[in-house]
Coordinates of C-alpha atoms in Angstrom, one line a residue:
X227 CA 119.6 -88.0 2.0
X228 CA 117.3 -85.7 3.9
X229 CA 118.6 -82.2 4.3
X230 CA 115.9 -79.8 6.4
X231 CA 116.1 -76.1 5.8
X232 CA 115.6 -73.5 8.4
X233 CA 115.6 -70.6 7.4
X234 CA 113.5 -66.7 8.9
X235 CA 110.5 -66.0 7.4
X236 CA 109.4 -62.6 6.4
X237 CA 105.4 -62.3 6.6
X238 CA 103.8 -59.8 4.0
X239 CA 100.8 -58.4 4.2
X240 CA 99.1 -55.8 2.3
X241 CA 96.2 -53.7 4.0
X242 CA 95.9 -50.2 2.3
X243 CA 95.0 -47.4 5.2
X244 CA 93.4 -45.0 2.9
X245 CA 90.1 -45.3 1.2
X246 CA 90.5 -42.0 -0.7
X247 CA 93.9 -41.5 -1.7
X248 CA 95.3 -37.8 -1.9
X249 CA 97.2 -37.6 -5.6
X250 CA 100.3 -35.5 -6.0
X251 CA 100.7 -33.7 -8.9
X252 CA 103.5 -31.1 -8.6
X253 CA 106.1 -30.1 -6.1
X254 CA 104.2 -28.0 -4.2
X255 CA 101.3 -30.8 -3.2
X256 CA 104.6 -32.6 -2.1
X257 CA 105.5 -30.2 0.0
X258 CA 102.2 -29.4 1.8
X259 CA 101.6 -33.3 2.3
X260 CA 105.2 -33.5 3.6
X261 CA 104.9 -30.4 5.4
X262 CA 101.3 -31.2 7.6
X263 CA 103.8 -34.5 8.8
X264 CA 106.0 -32.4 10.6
X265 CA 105.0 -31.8 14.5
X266 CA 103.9 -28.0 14.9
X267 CA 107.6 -26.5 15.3
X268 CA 109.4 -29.4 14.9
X269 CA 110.8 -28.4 11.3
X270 CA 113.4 -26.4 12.4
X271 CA 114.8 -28.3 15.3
X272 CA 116.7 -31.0 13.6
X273 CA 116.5 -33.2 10.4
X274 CA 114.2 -35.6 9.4
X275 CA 114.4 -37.6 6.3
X276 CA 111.0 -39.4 5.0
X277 CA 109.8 -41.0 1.8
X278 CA 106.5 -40.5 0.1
X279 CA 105.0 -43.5 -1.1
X280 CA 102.8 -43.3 -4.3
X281 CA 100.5 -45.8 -6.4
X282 CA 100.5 -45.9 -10.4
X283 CA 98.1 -43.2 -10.1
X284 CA 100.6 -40.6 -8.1
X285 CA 97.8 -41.2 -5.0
X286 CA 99.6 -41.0 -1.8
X287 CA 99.9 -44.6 -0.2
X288 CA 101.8 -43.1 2.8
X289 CA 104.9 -41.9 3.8
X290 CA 107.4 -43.0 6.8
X291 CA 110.6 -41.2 8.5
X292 CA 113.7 -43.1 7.5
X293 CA 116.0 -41.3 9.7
X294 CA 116.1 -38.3 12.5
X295 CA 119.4 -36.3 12.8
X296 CA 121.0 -33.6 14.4
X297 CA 120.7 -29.7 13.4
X298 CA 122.9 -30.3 10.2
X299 CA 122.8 -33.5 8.7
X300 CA 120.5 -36.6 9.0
X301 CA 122.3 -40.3 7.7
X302 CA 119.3 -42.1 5.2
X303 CA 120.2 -45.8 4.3
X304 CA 119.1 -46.9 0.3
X305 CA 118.2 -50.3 1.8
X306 CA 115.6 -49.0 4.1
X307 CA 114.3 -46.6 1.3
X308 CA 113.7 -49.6 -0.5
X309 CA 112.7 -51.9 1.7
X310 CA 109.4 -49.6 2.5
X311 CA 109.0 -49.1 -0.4
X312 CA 108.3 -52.9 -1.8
X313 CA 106.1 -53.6 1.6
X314 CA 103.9 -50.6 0.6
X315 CA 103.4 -51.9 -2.9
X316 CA 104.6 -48.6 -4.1
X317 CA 105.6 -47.7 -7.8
X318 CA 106.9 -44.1 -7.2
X319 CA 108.5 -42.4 -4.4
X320 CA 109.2 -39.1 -3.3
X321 CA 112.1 -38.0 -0.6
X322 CA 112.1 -35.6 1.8
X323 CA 113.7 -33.7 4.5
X324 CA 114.1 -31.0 6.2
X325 CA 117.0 -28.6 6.4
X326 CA 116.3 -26.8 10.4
X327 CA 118.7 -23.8 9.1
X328 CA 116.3 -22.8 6.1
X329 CA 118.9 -22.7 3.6
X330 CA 117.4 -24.9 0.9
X331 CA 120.7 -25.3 -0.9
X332 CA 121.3 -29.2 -1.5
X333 CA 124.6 -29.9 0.1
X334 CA 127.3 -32.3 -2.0
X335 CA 125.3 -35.1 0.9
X336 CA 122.2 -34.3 -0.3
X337 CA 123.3 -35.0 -4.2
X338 CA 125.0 -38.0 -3.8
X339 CA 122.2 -39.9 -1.8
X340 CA 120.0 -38.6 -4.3
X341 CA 121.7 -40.1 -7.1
X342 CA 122.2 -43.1 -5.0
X343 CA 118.9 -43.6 -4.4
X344 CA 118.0 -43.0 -8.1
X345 CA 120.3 -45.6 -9.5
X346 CA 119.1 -48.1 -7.3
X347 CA 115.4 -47.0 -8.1
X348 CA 116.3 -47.8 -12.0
X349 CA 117.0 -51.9 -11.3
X350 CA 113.7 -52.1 -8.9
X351 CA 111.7 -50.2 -11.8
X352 CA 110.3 -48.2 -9.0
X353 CA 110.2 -44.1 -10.6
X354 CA 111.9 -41.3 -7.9
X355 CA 109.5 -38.6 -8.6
X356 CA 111.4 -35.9 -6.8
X357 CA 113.5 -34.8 -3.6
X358 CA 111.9 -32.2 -1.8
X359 CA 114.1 -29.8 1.1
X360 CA 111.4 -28.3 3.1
X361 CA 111.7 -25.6 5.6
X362 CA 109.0 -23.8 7.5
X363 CA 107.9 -21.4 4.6
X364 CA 109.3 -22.9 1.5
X365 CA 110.9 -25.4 -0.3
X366 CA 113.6 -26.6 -2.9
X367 CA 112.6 -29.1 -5.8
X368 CA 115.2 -31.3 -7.3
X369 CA 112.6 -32.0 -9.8
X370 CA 111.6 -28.8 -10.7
X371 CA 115.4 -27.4 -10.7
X372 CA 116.1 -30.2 -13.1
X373 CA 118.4 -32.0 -10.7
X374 CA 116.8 -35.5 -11.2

């Protein structure tokens, strides 16, 4: 009996666009990385949500947007978290995004995607460094307020 599979095929390829990576070392490096990604004004026009993506090292490998929202609230899906992160190779991640109002408050959203996010990161064995809310001048740290 001669059974033929067809099936899609995914193509990988790696190809590394930085020859000197930036590292990140604290919070704030996230946030001026994260913030120098945002068009000039656009930080307080809407949400974005993005992911940094890191090496062993903590040396920025890249970062993407995930999702773009309205003025209050951006939707970011785990799978395509993940999924970025395995074709970039990358070990650790950091999210991001914006809140347009400035309060840098997480909001009961912001928490539960978070946490989301981290118990998936536990069965890839890929490390959520932190979740940064950035606003024009400043920024919130779940890391550094111990929310991680």
């Amino acid at each position: 009996m001669n059974i033929d599979y067809k099936v899609g095929e995914v193509k990988l390829s790696y190809k590394p666009k930085f020859k000197n990576q930036q590292k990140v070392t604290c919070s704030e490096d996230t946030y001026k990385y994260m913030l120098s990604t945002y068009k000039k004004e656009t930080i307080c026009y809407k949400e974005y949500f993005k992911v940094l993506f890191l090496n062993q090292a903590n040396q920025v490998l890249g970062y993407t947007l995930i999702s773009e929202g309205g003025l209050t609230e951006t939707t970011a899906d785990v799978r395509l978290i993940f999924q970025a992160a395995l074709l970039t190779n990358s070990v650790a991640l950091i999210l991001a995004h914006n809140h347009p109002s400035g309060n840098l408050k997480p909001s009961p959203e912001d928490i539960r995607l978070t946490k989301q996010v981290r118990e998936a990161s536990n069965f890839m064995r890929i490390k959520i460094l932190d979740h940064i809310i950035l606003s024009d001048t400043e920024y919130y740290s779940f890391a550094d307020e111990g929310m991680l």
